[in-house]
XYZ file of C-alpha atoms in Angstrom:
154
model
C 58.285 26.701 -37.759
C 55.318 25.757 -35.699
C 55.920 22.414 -35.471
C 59.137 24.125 -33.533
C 56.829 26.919 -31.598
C 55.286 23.851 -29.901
C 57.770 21.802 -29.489
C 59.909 24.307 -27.844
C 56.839 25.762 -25.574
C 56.334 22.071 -24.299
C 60.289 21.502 -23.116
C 60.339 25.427 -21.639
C 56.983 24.099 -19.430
C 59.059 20.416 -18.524
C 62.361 22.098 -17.824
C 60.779 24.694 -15.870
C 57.995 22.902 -13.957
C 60.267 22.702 -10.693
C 60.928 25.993 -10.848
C 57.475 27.450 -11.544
C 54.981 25.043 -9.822
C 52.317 27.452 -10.761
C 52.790 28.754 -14.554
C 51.542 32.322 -13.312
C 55.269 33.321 -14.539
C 54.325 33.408 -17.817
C 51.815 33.452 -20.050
C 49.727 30.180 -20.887
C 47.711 28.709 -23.823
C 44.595 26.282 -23.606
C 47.119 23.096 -23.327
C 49.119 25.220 -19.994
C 51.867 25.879 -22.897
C 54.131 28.870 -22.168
C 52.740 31.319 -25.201
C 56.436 31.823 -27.038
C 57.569 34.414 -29.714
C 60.360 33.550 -32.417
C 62.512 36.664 -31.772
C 64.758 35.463 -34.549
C 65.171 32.760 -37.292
C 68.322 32.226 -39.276
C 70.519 29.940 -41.061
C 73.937 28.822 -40.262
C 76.978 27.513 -42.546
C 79.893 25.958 -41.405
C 82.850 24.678 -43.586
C 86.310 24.011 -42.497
C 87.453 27.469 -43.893
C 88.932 29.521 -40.801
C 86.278 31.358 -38.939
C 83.639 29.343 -40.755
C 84.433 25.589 -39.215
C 82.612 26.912 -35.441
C 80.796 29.196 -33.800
C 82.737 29.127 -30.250
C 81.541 29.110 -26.874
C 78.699 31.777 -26.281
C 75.467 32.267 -24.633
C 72.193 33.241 -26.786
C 71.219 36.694 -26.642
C 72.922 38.077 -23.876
C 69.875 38.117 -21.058
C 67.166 38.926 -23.942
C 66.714 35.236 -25.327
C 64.285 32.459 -22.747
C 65.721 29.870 -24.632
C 66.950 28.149 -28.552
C 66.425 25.732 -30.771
C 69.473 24.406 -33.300
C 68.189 21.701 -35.998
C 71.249 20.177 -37.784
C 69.625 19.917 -41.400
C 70.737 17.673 -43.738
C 74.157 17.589 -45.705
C 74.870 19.688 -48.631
C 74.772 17.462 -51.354
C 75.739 19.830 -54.326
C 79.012 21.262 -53.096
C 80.495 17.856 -52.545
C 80.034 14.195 -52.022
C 77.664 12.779 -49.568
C 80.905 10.929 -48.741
C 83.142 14.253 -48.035
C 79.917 16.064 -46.439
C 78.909 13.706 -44.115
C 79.064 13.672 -40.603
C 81.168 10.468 -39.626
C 84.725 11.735 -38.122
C 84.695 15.020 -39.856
C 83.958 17.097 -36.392
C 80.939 19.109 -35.750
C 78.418 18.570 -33.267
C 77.375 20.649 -29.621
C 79.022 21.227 -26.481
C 77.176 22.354 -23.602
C 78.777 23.919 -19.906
C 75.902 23.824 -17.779
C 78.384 25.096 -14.593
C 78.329 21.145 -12.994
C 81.771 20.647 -11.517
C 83.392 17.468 -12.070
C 86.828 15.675 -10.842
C 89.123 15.264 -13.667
C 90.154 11.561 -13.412
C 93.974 12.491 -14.535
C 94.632 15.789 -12.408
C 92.562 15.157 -9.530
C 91.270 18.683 -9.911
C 87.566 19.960 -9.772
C 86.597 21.601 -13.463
C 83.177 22.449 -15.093
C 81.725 19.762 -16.730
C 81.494 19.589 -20.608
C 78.601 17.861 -22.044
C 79.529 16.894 -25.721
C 76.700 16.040 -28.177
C 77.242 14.163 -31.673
C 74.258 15.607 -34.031
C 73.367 14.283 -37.287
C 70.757 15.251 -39.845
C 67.521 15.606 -38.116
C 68.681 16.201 -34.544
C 67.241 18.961 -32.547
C 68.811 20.613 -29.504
C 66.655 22.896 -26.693
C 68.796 25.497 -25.163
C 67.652 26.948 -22.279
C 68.848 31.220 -21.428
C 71.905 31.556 -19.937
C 73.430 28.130 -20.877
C 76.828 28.332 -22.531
C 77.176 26.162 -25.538
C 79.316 25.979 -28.930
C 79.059 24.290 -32.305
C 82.069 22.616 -32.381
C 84.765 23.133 -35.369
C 84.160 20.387 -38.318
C 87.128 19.798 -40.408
C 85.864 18.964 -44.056
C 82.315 19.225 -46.139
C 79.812 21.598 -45.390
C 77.277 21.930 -42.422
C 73.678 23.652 -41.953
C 71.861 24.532 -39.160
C 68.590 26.275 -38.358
C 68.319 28.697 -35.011
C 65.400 29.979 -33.686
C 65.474 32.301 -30.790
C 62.574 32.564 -28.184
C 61.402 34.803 -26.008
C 58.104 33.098 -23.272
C 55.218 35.557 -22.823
C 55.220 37.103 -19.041
């Protein structure tokens, strides 16, 4: 979990340098790290049962969350086959709506941009507040994920 408490503190200060030329906004430590609190740390299952393949599109705490991390852990290897849990074609994965518009090539018309992301085992996503996102629905085996919600020091 500390290995994510910095990890996460040194994205927050990359994807917010623009914003905050001078880190007075929050809280720093020696390194000019935003100082960051886990508000919350759970697990997450998903199997293709209905209302356990997803967790549709939502935004992390709801103005009380700076930001996320999601670590896809690996597949569950006792209640199936590698083969049937793994993540090749089964579904699964991220998909971001950062509000970018984009032209759809078929309609001609303007709509918000999806950004689609294709995790395996390992893979770590940084979600800053505000940004709406989904885990999309997987179709067969079983899924884990860690979440850790953040809140920067002000």
């Amino acid at each position: 979990l500390e290995t994510c408490n910095d990890l996460f503190a040194r994205w927050y200060r990359q994807q917010h340098a623009c914003n905050d030329r001078n880190t007075s906004a929050y809280k720093t430590d020696e390194n000019d790290n935003p100082i960051v609190s886990r508000l919350m740390t759970f697990m997450t299952r998903y199997t293709p049962a209905p209302d356990e393949n997803a967790l549709l599109k939502h935004v992390d705490g709801a103005g009380k969350v700076d930001g996320s991390v999601v670590l896809a852990l690996p597949v569950d290897r006792w209640t199936a086959s590698e083969e049937e849990n793994s993540f090749e074609g089964h579904g699964g994965g991220l998909t971001f709506w950062d509000g970018r518009m984009r032209r759809n090539v078929e309609s001609g018309k303007r709509e918000v941009e999806e950004i689609k992301y294709d995790t395996r085992s390992g893979d770590l996503a940084f979600i800053d507040r505000a940004v709406w996102h989904q885990a999309n629905p997987i179709t067969r085996g079983t899924r884990w994920a860690l979440v850790i919600f953040y809140k920067v020091e002000r």
